[in-house]
Coordinates of C-alpha atoms in Angstrom, one line a residue:
M1 CA 143.2 150.7 65.9
R2 CA 144.5 147.2 66.4
A3 CA 143.0 143.9 65.1
P4 CA 140.3 142.4 67.0
T5 CA 141.7 139.9 69.9
E6 CA 139.1 137.2 70.9
T7 CA 137.8 137.4 74.3
P8 CA 135.1 135.5 75.8
G9 CA 132.5 138.6 75.4
I10 CA 129.9 139.2 77.5
T11 CA 127.3 137.2 79.0
I12 CA 123.6 137.8 77.3
T13 CA 120.6 136.4 79.2
P14 CA 118.1 136.9 76.5
A15 CA 115.0 138.8 77.3
P16 CA 111.6 138.1 76.3
A17 CA 111.1 139.2 72.9
A18 CA 109.5 142.6 73.3
P19 CA 106.1 143.6 71.8
G20 CA 107.0 144.9 68.2
Q21 CA 104.6 147.9 68.1
A22 CA 105.3 151.3 70.2
Q23 CA 102.5 151.2 73.2
F24 CA 102.4 154.8 74.4
V25 CA 99.7 157.2 73.1
P26 CA 101.2 160.7 72.3
G27 CA 99.7 163.5 74.8
A28 CA 98.7 160.7 77.1
S29 CA 100.1 159.8 80.8
N30 CA 100.9 156.5 79.6
Y31 CA 100.2 155.6 83.5
V32 CA 98.6 152.7 85.0
P33 CA 98.0 152.9 88.5
A34 CA 98.5 149.8 90.9
T35 CA 95.0 149.0 92.2
S36 CA 95.5 146.0 94.4
A37 CA 97.5 145.9 97.7
P38 CA 101.3 145.6 96.9
A39 CA 103.2 142.1 97.7
T40 CA 104.7 142.4 100.9
D41 CA 107.4 139.7 100.4
V42 CA 109.7 141.0 97.9
G43 CA 112.9 141.6 99.2
K44 CA 112.3 140.8 102.6
Q45 CA 114.5 137.9 102.9
A46 CA 118.5 137.7 102.0
V47 CA 119.3 135.5 99.1
Q48 CA 121.6 132.7 100.2
T49 CA 124.6 132.8 97.5
L50 CA 128.3 133.3 97.6
A51 CA 128.1 134.9 94.3
A52 CA 128.5 138.6 93.9
P53 CA 125.1 140.7 92.4
F54 CA 125.0 141.0 88.8
Y55 CA 122.9 142.2 85.8
A56 CA 123.4 140.1 82.9
C57 CA 123.1 142.1 79.5
P58 CA 119.5 141.2 78.4
G59 CA 120.1 141.0 74.6
F60 CA 118.8 143.1 71.9
S61 CA 115.0 141.6 71.2
G62 CA 116.0 140.6 67.6
L63 CA 116.9 144.1 66.2
D64 CA 120.4 142.7 66.3
A65 CA 119.4 140.2 63.6
Q66 CA 118.0 142.8 61.1
N67 CA 121.2 145.1 61.7
P68 CA 124.5 143.6 60.9
L69 CA 127.5 145.0 61.4
A70 CA 127.8 146.3 57.9
N71 CA 124.9 148.6 58.3
L72 CA 126.1 149.8 61.3
Y73 CA 129.3 151.1 59.7
A74 CA 127.0 152.7 57.0
D75 CA 124.8 154.1 59.7
K76 CA 121.8 152.4 58.5
F77 CA 118.9 151.3 60.8
T78 CA 116.8 148.4 60.0
W79 CA 113.1 147.7 61.7
Q80 CA 111.0 145.2 59.7
P81 CA 108.8 145.5 57.5
Y82 CA 110.5 148.5 56.6
A83 CA 113.6 148.6 54.2
A84 CA 117.3 149.8 55.8
Y85 CA 117.4 153.8 55.9
K86 CA 120.7 155.8 56.0
V87 CA 120.0 157.7 59.5
G88 CA 123.6 159.1 59.4
N89 CA 126.3 161.0 57.5
G90 CA 128.4 157.8 57.7
G91 CA 130.3 158.7 60.4
G92 CA 128.3 157.9 63.4
N93 CA 126.7 161.4 63.6
I94 CA 122.9 160.3 63.4
N95 CA 119.7 162.3 62.6
W96 CA 117.8 161.4 65.6
A97 CA 114.7 163.4 64.3
L98 CA 114.2 161.1 61.4
N99 CA 111.1 159.3 60.8
P100 CA 110.9 158.2 57.3
Y101 CA 108.3 155.8 57.1
K102 CA 106.1 158.2 59.5
N103 CA 105.4 155.2 61.9
A104 CA 105.7 155.4 65.6
S105 CA 107.1 152.0 66.4
W106 CA 110.1 152.5 63.9
Y107 CA 111.2 155.7 65.5
M108 CA 110.7 154.0 69.1
W109 CA 112.9 151.4 68.3
F110 CA 115.5 153.7 66.3
H111 CA 115.8 155.5 69.8
S112 CA 115.9 152.4 71.8
L113 CA 119.7 151.8 70.2
R114 CA 119.2 147.8 70.2
W115 CA 120.1 148.0 66.5
L116 CA 123.7 148.4 68.0
G117 CA 123.4 144.8 69.2
Q118 CA 125.9 143.0 66.7
G119 CA 128.6 145.9 67.3
I120 CA 128.5 145.8 71.1
I121 CA 128.7 142.0 70.7
A122 CA 131.7 142.0 68.6
G123 CA 133.2 144.6 70.7
S124 CA 132.7 142.7 73.9
K125 CA 135.0 139.8 71.9
G126 CA 137.9 142.5 71.3
D127 CA 136.9 143.9 68.1
L128 CA 137.7 147.5 68.8
T129 CA 136.6 149.0 65.3
A130 CA 133.2 147.9 66.1
L131 CA 133.3 148.9 69.7
T132 CA 134.1 152.4 68.7
R133 CA 131.6 152.7 66.2
V134 CA 128.9 151.6 68.6
N135 CA 130.3 153.8 71.4
T136 CA 130.1 156.8 68.7
I137 CA 126.8 156.5 67.8
A138 CA 125.4 155.7 71.4
Y139 CA 127.3 158.7 72.6
D140 CA 125.7 160.9 69.7
W141 CA 122.3 159.6 71.2
Y142 CA 123.5 161.0 74.6
R143 CA 124.8 164.1 73.2
D144 CA 122.0 165.0 71.0
N145 CA 119.2 164.2 73.5
P146 CA 120.1 165.7 76.8
Y147 CA 117.7 164.9 79.8
S148 CA 114.6 165.2 80.1
W149 CA 113.5 163.8 76.6
K150 CA 110.0 163.1 78.2
A151 CA 108.4 165.7 75.3
N152 CA 109.9 163.3 72.9
V153 CA 107.7 159.9 73.1
G154 CA 109.5 157.6 71.1
A155 CA 113.0 158.2 73.2
W156 CA 110.6 158.7 76.3
E157 CA 109.0 155.2 75.5
S158 CA 112.4 153.6 74.6
T159 CA 114.4 154.7 77.7
M160 CA 114.1 151.3 79.4
H161 CA 115.5 149.4 76.2
R162 CA 118.4 152.3 75.8
T163 CA 119.1 151.9 79.4
N164 CA 119.9 148.2 79.0
V165 CA 121.7 148.8 75.8
L166 CA 124.1 151.0 78.0
I167 CA 124.5 148.4 80.4
C168 CA 125.5 146.0 77.7
L169 CA 128.1 148.4 76.1
R170 CA 129.5 149.1 79.5
Q171 CA 130.0 145.2 80.1
A172 CA 131.7 145.2 76.5
I173 CA 133.9 148.0 76.9
L174 CA 135.4 146.2 80.2
S175 CA 135.2 142.7 78.3
G176 CA 136.6 144.0 75.1
L177 CA 139.4 146.4 76.4
K178 CA 140.1 143.7 79.1
V179 CA 139.6 146.2 81.8
T180 CA 138.2 146.3 85.4
T181 CA 136.9 150.0 85.4
V182 CA 135.6 152.2 82.8
P183 CA 138.4 154.2 80.9
A184 CA 137.9 157.9 81.0
R185 CA 137.1 157.9 77.2
Y186 CA 134.1 155.9 78.3
A187 CA 133.2 157.8 81.2
W188 CA 130.3 159.4 79.5
V189 CA 128.3 155.7 79.9
D190 CA 128.2 155.9 83.6
A191 CA 126.8 159.4 83.0
A192 CA 124.1 158.4 80.5
L193 CA 123.3 155.5 83.0
L194 CA 122.6 158.0 85.8
S195 CA 120.6 160.3 83.6
H196 CA 118.5 157.3 82.4
A197 CA 118.1 156.3 86.1
R198 CA 116.6 159.4 86.6
F199 CA 114.2 159.5 83.9
L200 CA 113.3 155.9 85.1
T201 CA 112.8 157.4 88.6
N202 CA 110.7 160.3 87.8
Y203 CA 108.5 158.7 84.8
W204 CA 107.7 155.6 85.8
S205 CA 104.9 153.9 83.7
G206 CA 103.0 151.7 86.9
A207 CA 101.4 148.4 86.8
W208 CA 101.7 147.1 83.2
N209 CA 104.5 145.4 81.3
H210 CA 105.9 148.7 80.3
G211 CA 106.4 149.6 84.0
T212 CA 107.8 146.4 85.0
D213 CA 110.5 146.6 82.3
E214 CA 111.3 149.9 83.4
S215 CA 111.7 148.6 87.1
I216 CA 114.0 145.8 85.7
A217 CA 116.4 148.4 84.0
L218 CA 116.2 150.5 87.1
F219 CA 117.5 148.0 89.1
G220 CA 120.1 147.0 86.6
V221 CA 121.6 150.6 87.0
G222 CA 121.6 150.0 90.6
V223 CA 123.5 146.8 90.3
T224 CA 126.0 147.9 87.7
L225 CA 126.6 151.1 89.7
S226 CA 126.2 150.0 92.9
R227 CA 123.2 152.3 93.8
S228 CA 121.2 150.3 96.5
D229 CA 118.5 153.7 96.3
Y230 CA 117.7 152.6 92.5
K231 CA 117.6 148.9 93.5
N232 CA 115.2 149.9 96.7
L233 CA 113.0 151.7 94.3
A234 CA 112.7 149.4 91.7
V235 CA 111.8 146.3 94.3
Q236 CA 109.3 148.8 95.9
R237 CA 107.8 149.4 92.5
L238 CA 107.8 145.4 91.1
A239 CA 105.9 144.7 94.6
A240 CA 103.3 147.3 94.0
A241 CA 102.7 146.3 90.2
I242 CA 102.7 142.6 90.5
T243 CA 99.2 142.3 92.3
T244 CA 97.6 144.5 89.6
S245 CA 99.7 143.3 86.4
I246 CA 98.5 139.7 87.6
D247 CA 95.5 139.3 89.5
A248 CA 94.5 136.5 91.9
Q249 CA 93.3 134.5 89.4
G250 CA 96.2 134.6 86.9
S251 CA 94.6 137.2 84.3
T252 CA 96.6 140.3 83.5
N253 CA 95.2 143.6 83.2
E254 CA 96.1 144.1 79.4
Q255 CA 93.4 142.1 78.0
S256 CA 95.4 140.3 75.5
T257 CA 96.5 137.1 75.0
G258 CA 99.5 138.3 73.3
Y259 CA 100.6 140.3 76.3
A260 CA 99.7 137.9 78.8
S261 CA 102.3 135.9 77.2
F262 CA 104.7 138.6 77.1
N263 CA 103.9 139.2 80.9
Y264 CA 104.5 135.6 81.8
S265 CA 108.2 135.9 80.3
L266 CA 108.8 139.4 81.9
W267 CA 107.9 138.5 85.3
G268 CA 110.0 135.4 84.8
R269 CA 112.9 137.9 84.0
A270 CA 112.0 140.0 87.0
I271 CA 112.2 136.9 89.4
T272 CA 115.7 136.1 87.9
V273 CA 117.0 139.8 87.9
L274 CA 116.3 140.2 91.4
Q275 CA 117.8 136.6 92.5
N276 CA 121.0 137.4 90.5
G277 CA 121.1 140.9 92.2
G278 CA 120.9 139.7 95.5
V279 CA 117.1 140.3 96.3
D280 CA 114.8 137.4 97.2
P281 CA 111.7 137.9 94.9
G282 CA 109.4 136.4 97.7
T283 CA 106.5 134.1 96.8
T284 CA 103.9 136.4 95.4
M285 CA 105.7 137.1 92.1
V286 CA 106.4 133.3 91.8
T287 CA 102.5 132.3 92.7
R288 CA 100.8 134.9 90.2
R289 CA 103.1 134.1 87.7
A290 CA 102.1 130.5 87.7
L291 CA 98.4 131.6 87.8
L292 CA 99.2 133.4 84.5
G293 CA 100.9 129.8 83.2
K294 CA 97.7 128.4 83.8
W295 CA 95.7 130.8 82.3
L296 CA 97.8 130.7 79.0
T297 CA 97.5 126.8 79.1
L298 CA 93.6 126.9 79.2
A299 CA 93.7 129.9 76.5
T300 CA 95.7 127.5 74.4
N301 CA 93.5 126.1 71.5
S302 CA 93.7 122.9 69.7
L303 CA 96.1 124.1 67.0
G304 CA 98.8 124.9 70.0
K305 CA 98.0 128.4 69.7
L306 CA 96.5 131.7 71.2
P307 CA 93.4 132.7 70.0
Q308 CA 94.0 136.3 69.0
I309 CA 92.3 138.1 71.8
G310 CA 93.3 142.0 72.0
D311 CA 96.1 142.9 70.3
T312 CA 97.5 139.5 69.4
E313 CA 99.6 138.4 66.6
L314 CA 99.0 134.5 65.6
Q315 CA 101.4 132.9 68.0
A316 CA 102.0 129.4 69.3
T317 CA 101.9 128.9 73.1
Y318 CA 105.8 128.5 74.5
P319 CA 106.3 124.9 76.0
W320 CA 107.8 126.2 79.1
P321 CA 109.7 123.2 80.5
G322 CA 108.2 121.9 83.8
T323 CA 105.0 123.5 83.5
P324 CA 101.4 122.9 82.1
M325 CA 102.1 125.2 79.0
E326 CA 105.1 122.4 78.3
Y327 CA 102.1 120.0 77.3
A328 CA 99.7 122.5 75.5
G329 CA 102.7 124.3 73.7
S330 CA 104.2 120.9 72.4
L331 CA 100.8 119.6 71.0
G332 CA 100.5 117.3 73.6
T333 CA 104.1 115.6 73.0
R334 CA 105.8 116.7 76.2
G335 CA 104.9 117.0 79.8
T336 CA 101.4 116.2 81.6
A337 CA 98.2 116.6 80.3
P338 CA 96.5 119.4 82.4
L339 CA 93.6 118.3 85.0
W340 CA 91.2 121.2 84.3
R341 CA 89.3 121.5 81.1
V342 CA 87.3 124.8 81.4
G343 CA 88.6 128.0 82.9
V344 CA 86.2 131.1 84.0
Y345 CA 88.0 134.4 84.9
S346 CA 86.3 137.1 86.4
A347 CA 88.5 139.6 84.3
G348 CA 86.3 138.5 81.2
Y349 CA 87.6 135.3 79.8
V350 CA 86.1 131.4 79.3
F351 CA 88.4 129.1 77.8
G352 CA 87.3 125.4 77.3
R353 CA 88.0 122.4 75.6
T354 CA 86.6 119.0 74.9
G355 CA 89.6 117.3 76.1
W356 CA 93.7 117.7 76.0
G357 CA 94.1 114.9 73.6
T358 CA 94.6 111.8 75.6
D359 CA 92.1 110.0 73.8
P360 CA 93.9 108.1 71.0
A361 CA 90.7 108.6 68.9
R362 CA 91.1 112.2 69.0
G363 CA 94.5 113.1 69.7
F364 CA 95.6 116.9 71.0
A365 CA 94.4 118.6 67.4
G366 CA 91.3 116.4 67.2
E367 CA 89.8 118.1 70.3
S368 CA 87.6 121.1 70.1
A369 CA 88.6 124.5 72.0
Y370 CA 86.9 127.7 72.4
S371 CA 87.1 131.3 73.9
I372 CA 84.3 133.7 74.9
R373 CA 85.0 137.2 76.3
F374 CA 83.0 139.4 78.9
G375 CA 83.8 141.5 81.6
P376 CA 85.4 144.9 82.3
A377 CA 85.4 147.7 79.5
R378 CA 87.9 147.8 77.0
A379 CA 91.4 148.9 77.9
F380 CA 95.2 148.8 77.5
H381 CA 95.4 146.4 74.5
G382 CA 92.0 145.2 74.4
H383 CA 89.3 145.3 71.6
F384 CA 85.7 145.9 71.8
D385 CA 84.9 142.2 71.8
H386 CA 82.8 141.3 74.4
T387 CA 80.5 138.1 73.8
G388 CA 83.0 137.2 70.9
I389 CA 83.8 133.8 70.3
T390 CA 86.7 131.9 68.9
Y391 CA 86.7 128.3 68.1
T392 CA 89.2 125.4 66.9
A393 CA 87.9 121.9 65.8
R394 CA 89.1 119.3 63.7
G395 CA 92.6 120.2 63.3
R396 CA 91.9 123.9 62.2
D397 CA 90.5 127.6 62.7
I398 CA 86.6 127.4 62.6
V399 CA 85.8 130.9 64.3
I400 CA 88.5 133.5 64.4
N401 CA 88.8 137.1 65.0
G402 CA 89.5 140.3 63.0
G403 CA 93.3 140.1 64.4
Y404 CA 95.4 142.8 65.3
A405 CA 96.6 145.6 62.7
A406 CA 99.4 148.0 63.6
Y407 CA 98.5 151.1 65.5
N408 CA 99.2 153.2 62.4
A409 CA 96.9 151.2 60.3
G410 CA 94.1 154.1 60.5
V411 CA 90.8 152.9 59.5
W412 CA 91.9 149.4 59.4
R413 CA 93.1 149.7 63.1
T414 CA 89.7 151.4 63.9
W415 CA 88.1 148.4 62.5
T416 CA 89.9 145.5 64.1
L417 CA 89.4 147.2 67.4
G418 CA 85.8 147.3 67.0
Q419 CA 82.7 145.2 67.4
T420 CA 82.5 144.1 63.7
A421 CA 85.7 142.5 63.8
H422 CA 84.8 140.0 66.2
S423 CA 82.0 136.9 66.2
V424 CA 79.5 138.7 68.1
L425 CA 75.9 140.2 68.1
S426 CA 76.8 143.8 66.6
T427 CA 74.5 146.8 66.2
P428 CA 76.8 148.8 63.9
M429 CA 74.3 151.4 63.7
S430 CA 74.7 152.6 67.2
T431 CA 77.6 154.1 69.1
N432 CA 79.4 151.7 70.9
L433 CA 79.3 152.6 74.9
N434 CA 82.3 150.2 75.5
P435 CA 80.1 148.0 78.1
V436 CA 80.9 146.2 80.8
T437 CA 79.6 142.6 79.9
K438 CA 78.2 140.1 82.8
L439 CA 78.2 136.3 82.5
T440 CA 75.2 135.9 84.6
S441 CA 75.2 132.2 84.6
Y442 CA 77.1 129.1 83.4
S443 CA 77.1 125.3 83.4
V444 CA 80.1 123.0 82.8
K445 CA 79.0 119.1 82.4
T446 CA 81.1 116.2 80.4
N447 CA 79.7 116.7 77.4
S448 CA 78.7 120.2 77.1
E449 CA 79.1 123.8 78.6
S450 CA 76.5 126.5 78.7
Y451 CA 77.1 130.7 79.3
V452 CA 74.6 133.7 79.2
L453 CA 76.0 136.9 78.9
T454 CA 74.3 140.4 79.1
D455 CA 75.2 144.0 78.3
V456 CA 74.3 147.6 77.2
P457 CA 76.5 147.8 73.9
G458 CA 74.7 150.9 72.4
S459 CA 72.2 153.4 74.2
G460 CA 68.9 152.2 74.6
I461 CA 69.9 148.5 73.5
S462 CA 70.2 145.6 75.6
R463 CA 71.8 142.3 74.3
V464 CA 71.7 138.7 75.6
R465 CA 73.8 136.0 74.1
R466 CA 73.3 132.3 75.3
V467 CA 76.1 130.0 74.2
L468 CA 76.0 126.4 74.2
V469 CA 78.9 124.4 73.3
L470 CA 78.7 120.6 72.5
K471 CA 81.4 117.8 72.5
D472 CA 80.3 114.5 70.4
P473 CA 79.2 116.0 68.0
D474 CA 81.5 119.1 68.6
L475 CA 79.8 122.4 67.4
I476 CA 78.7 125.5 69.1
V477 CA 75.1 127.1 69.4
T478 CA 74.3 130.9 70.2
W479 CA 71.0 132.4 70.7
D480 CA 71.3 136.1 70.5
T481 CA 68.6 138.2 71.5
A482 CA 68.7 142.0 71.5
S483 CA 66.1 144.6 72.0
A484 CA 66.2 148.7 71.4
R485 CA 64.3 151.8 71.8
T486 CA 64.5 152.7 67.9
A487 CA 65.3 150.7 64.8
Q488 CA 69.0 149.1 64.3
A489 CA 70.6 146.9 62.3
F490 CA 71.3 143.5 64.3
Q491 CA 74.1 141.2 62.9
T492 CA 75.5 138.0 64.3
L493 CA 78.7 137.8 62.7
W494 CA 81.0 134.7 62.4
H495 CA 84.5 135.3 60.9
L496 CA 86.0 132.6 59.4
P497 CA 89.7 131.7 58.4
A498 CA 91.0 133.2 55.2
D499 CA 92.1 130.0 53.3
Q500 CA 88.2 129.1 53.3
R501 CA 85.6 129.7 50.5
A502 CA 82.0 130.7 51.9
T503 CA 78.8 130.0 49.8
V504 CA 75.1 130.8 50.9
Y505 CA 72.9 128.2 50.3
S506 CA 69.7 129.8 51.4
R507 CA 68.3 132.4 54.3
T508 CA 69.0 129.5 56.6
T509 CA 72.5 128.0 55.7
A510 CA 75.9 128.9 54.6
T511 CA 79.0 126.7 54.6
A512 CA 82.6 127.2 54.2
M513 CA 85.6 125.1 53.1
A514 CA 89.0 125.4 52.0
P515 CA 89.9 123.7 48.7
G516 CA 91.1 120.2 49.2
D517 CA 90.4 120.1 53.0
S518 CA 89.3 117.2 55.0
T519 CA 86.8 119.4 57.2
R520 CA 83.9 122.0 55.9
T521 CA 81.9 124.3 58.3
V522 CA 78.1 124.3 58.1
L523 CA 76.8 127.4 59.7
F524 CA 72.8 127.7 59.8
Q525 CA 70.1 129.7 61.6
L526 CA 66.6 128.6 62.5
P527 CA 63.6 131.0 63.0
F528 CA 62.7 131.2 66.5
K529 CA 60.4 133.8 68.1
Q530 CA 61.1 135.6 64.8
A531 CA 60.8 135.1 61.1
L532 CA 63.9 134.9 58.8
P533 CA 63.9 137.8 56.4
A534 CA 64.9 137.9 52.8
G535 CA 68.7 138.2 53.0
A536 CA 69.0 136.5 56.6
T537 CA 72.3 134.9 55.8
L538 CA 74.9 136.6 53.8
V539 CA 78.7 136.4 53.3
K540 CA 80.9 139.5 53.7
Q541 CA 84.6 139.2 52.2
G542 CA 86.9 141.9 51.1
Q543 CA 84.6 144.7 51.5
T544 CA 86.1 148.3 52.5
S545 CA 82.8 150.2 52.5
P546 CA 82.0 149.4 55.3
I547 CA 84.8 147.1 56.1
Q548 CA 84.3 143.8 56.4
G549 CA 85.4 140.5 55.7
W550 CA 89.4 140.4 56.5
T551 CA 91.5 139.4 59.1
Y552 CA 95.2 140.3 60.2
P553 CA 97.0 137.4 61.5
S554 CA 99.9 139.9 62.2
S555 CA 100.2 143.7 62.3
Y556 CA 101.3 144.2 58.7
V557 CA 99.7 141.6 57.2
R558 CA 95.7 141.8 56.1
K559 CA 94.2 138.8 54.5
S560 CA 90.7 138.6 52.6
A561 CA 88.5 136.3 54.5
P562 CA 84.9 135.4 54.7
T563 CA 82.4 136.4 57.2
I564 CA 79.1 135.0 57.7
M565 CA 76.3 137.7 58.5
M566 CA 72.5 136.6 60.1
A567 CA 71.1 139.5 59.8
R568 CA 67.9 141.4 61.1
S569 CA 66.7 144.8 61.3
G570 CA 63.7 146.8 63.6
T571 CA 63.6 146.9 67.4
T572 CA 64.2 143.2 68.4
A573 CA 66.3 140.6 67.6
S574 CA 66.3 136.6 68.2
I575 CA 68.8 134.7 66.2
L576 CA 69.3 130.9 66.9
S577 CA 72.5 130.1 65.0
F578 CA 74.8 126.8 64.7
V579 CA 78.3 126.4 63.8
V580 CA 79.2 122.8 63.0
P581 CA 82.5 121.5 62.0
V582 CA 82.1 118.2 60.1
R583 CA 84.3 115.9 57.6
A584 CA 83.8 117.4 54.0
S585 CA 81.8 114.3 53.0
G586 CA 79.6 114.5 56.3
A587 CA 76.0 115.5 56.4
V588 CA 74.7 117.6 58.6
T589 CA 70.8 117.3 59.4
Y590 CA 68.4 118.9 61.9
K591 CA 64.7 118.8 62.7
S592 CA 63.0 121.4 65.1
Y593 CA 59.8 121.1 66.8
W594 CA 57.9 122.2 70.1
S595 CA 57.5 119.8 72.9
G596 CA 55.2 121.6 75.1
T597 CA 57.0 124.8 76.1
T598 CA 60.2 123.5 75.1
F599 CA 61.8 124.2 71.6
M600 CA 63.7 121.4 70.6
V601 CA 66.5 120.6 67.7
S602 CA 67.5 117.2 67.0
L603 CA 70.7 117.1 65.3
N604 CA 72.8 114.6 63.1
V605 CA 76.4 115.8 62.6
G606 CA 78.1 113.0 60.5
G607 CA 76.3 110.4 62.0
K608 CA 76.6 111.6 65.7
A609 CA 73.1 112.6 67.4
A610 CA 72.3 115.2 69.7
S611 CA 69.5 117.5 70.9
I612 CA 69.4 121.0 72.1
A613 CA 66.7 122.7 73.9
I614 CA 65.4 125.9 74.7
S615 CA 63.0 125.9 77.7
G616 CA 60.2 128.0 77.9
G617 CA 62.1 129.9 80.4
G618 CA 65.1 130.7 78.0
S619 CA 67.6 128.3 79.0
L620 CA 69.5 127.0 76.4
Y621 CA 71.1 123.4 77.2
R622 CA 71.8 120.0 75.8
A623 CA 68.8 117.5 75.8
G624 CA 70.3 114.4 74.6

């Protein structure tokens, strides 16, 4: 074996970081049909360029950083958060049936071959020892997993990733050996690419992120092996998927802010890959992606982060240059402040904020921002979070969700998906019907927004949530009403950040504050059309039976966090509650009274006054 000879190596255009968790459900079809008319402008115009079509190696999604060359030589594989595990005999003969941690995601990434990244990069620069090693391991996969591997869900799901690794390996062979055609010793790579293209052709996942990634990989095989049939099929599928994956308002079909962010990156990659491959992506992809960029901008809270809606780990909004996200993701330090403040999306999202920090007295983090969920039944990466609220104000989280537990987390995963992991009026004694929730009315004014949401969360149960969001003073009011045919437990839940400590002062009031913080949150309820029973206001934290009072900022990190529960029992509920962030030394006072048939509440929050009203007809609004 000759010593490494430095060569430029291969060009890597890093793809968006793939979601860490396996997404396929064993035994399910995992196919999402396109439900909208396909785009008709993809590939219709010739690309005006003198460059030959090419497909850049998309990188290895961070798995290369976890798997140094020394580990490859020892046949060790790492997928964090788990420790490195020896998966072979030390000579590149790998046991592909291993799953030592009994984790579907570990197994899927093991079969992706992305962990060979450092060896492929080194091999492309002339390190033939590294090139030989990654070739041995990749060939071992091809030999041990003959077509078709559909019965092996981990190998199936990782096909698109492995296809890209094989393309990168092929490029590394040409670069590392300084040749223009694949030598006979490595001819298996082209055979493997053909078998992977055959698999991608026969088992497309449809109109969601996985199907998009598969189409990009199939296009890459077409470019690499000069197969116009693969390219044409990939273009056809991308055209079919874009209008379902991103709707005409810019919402994705995956019910997750995290996956929305990934889809923005992914469709950007699709556009670039088509252009590099000599195909004009048309205008539909560009337009829908820009609308998704607006959606993500509006979703960004006043901390510069995306609320944890659906399967979403706590993450910042990426400040894409030249887009509205540049301003939102940079906390207002770059780009131009957006012109829109509130977005209402028929896919089931309300995003609103008091402003974009252009007022020097507030600044970006001094604004308040909120989200509200409604819309179609839970699907894909969504949670049972309808009517749920998140809220940031005064430079911190105020109201959060239960977060995102790993798919193999058992009862914890079930809890994070469920109603009681969200800030909603929950009915824990009933079976969740996965309802469609309607936004029946809303109003946007300069100093307040109001919303009315209705649904049937359980059999014989009707639920109405009226939400009022105020600016100056910044606070949220909700009036939850519900009725049921049989006696229920009704619980308006407010999930609070893990750093706060919550205390109940009376059946009306609780406060929460992080030690030494400059902000505290006052949460209180007023008796309205229903007396407050003993135990009407409770703190639940760190409970395991039933599970309550936790948050998952990321899939494998669980933290104890206070949840304020405003409780009723019987066949009806009327819970009028206030969430009021105020400076640590600030007072919150209120007075309620009737003015004719209108119920009034006068508030003073840290010296700022406001009044809210509930009309005789049931409208919740700001009165002053």
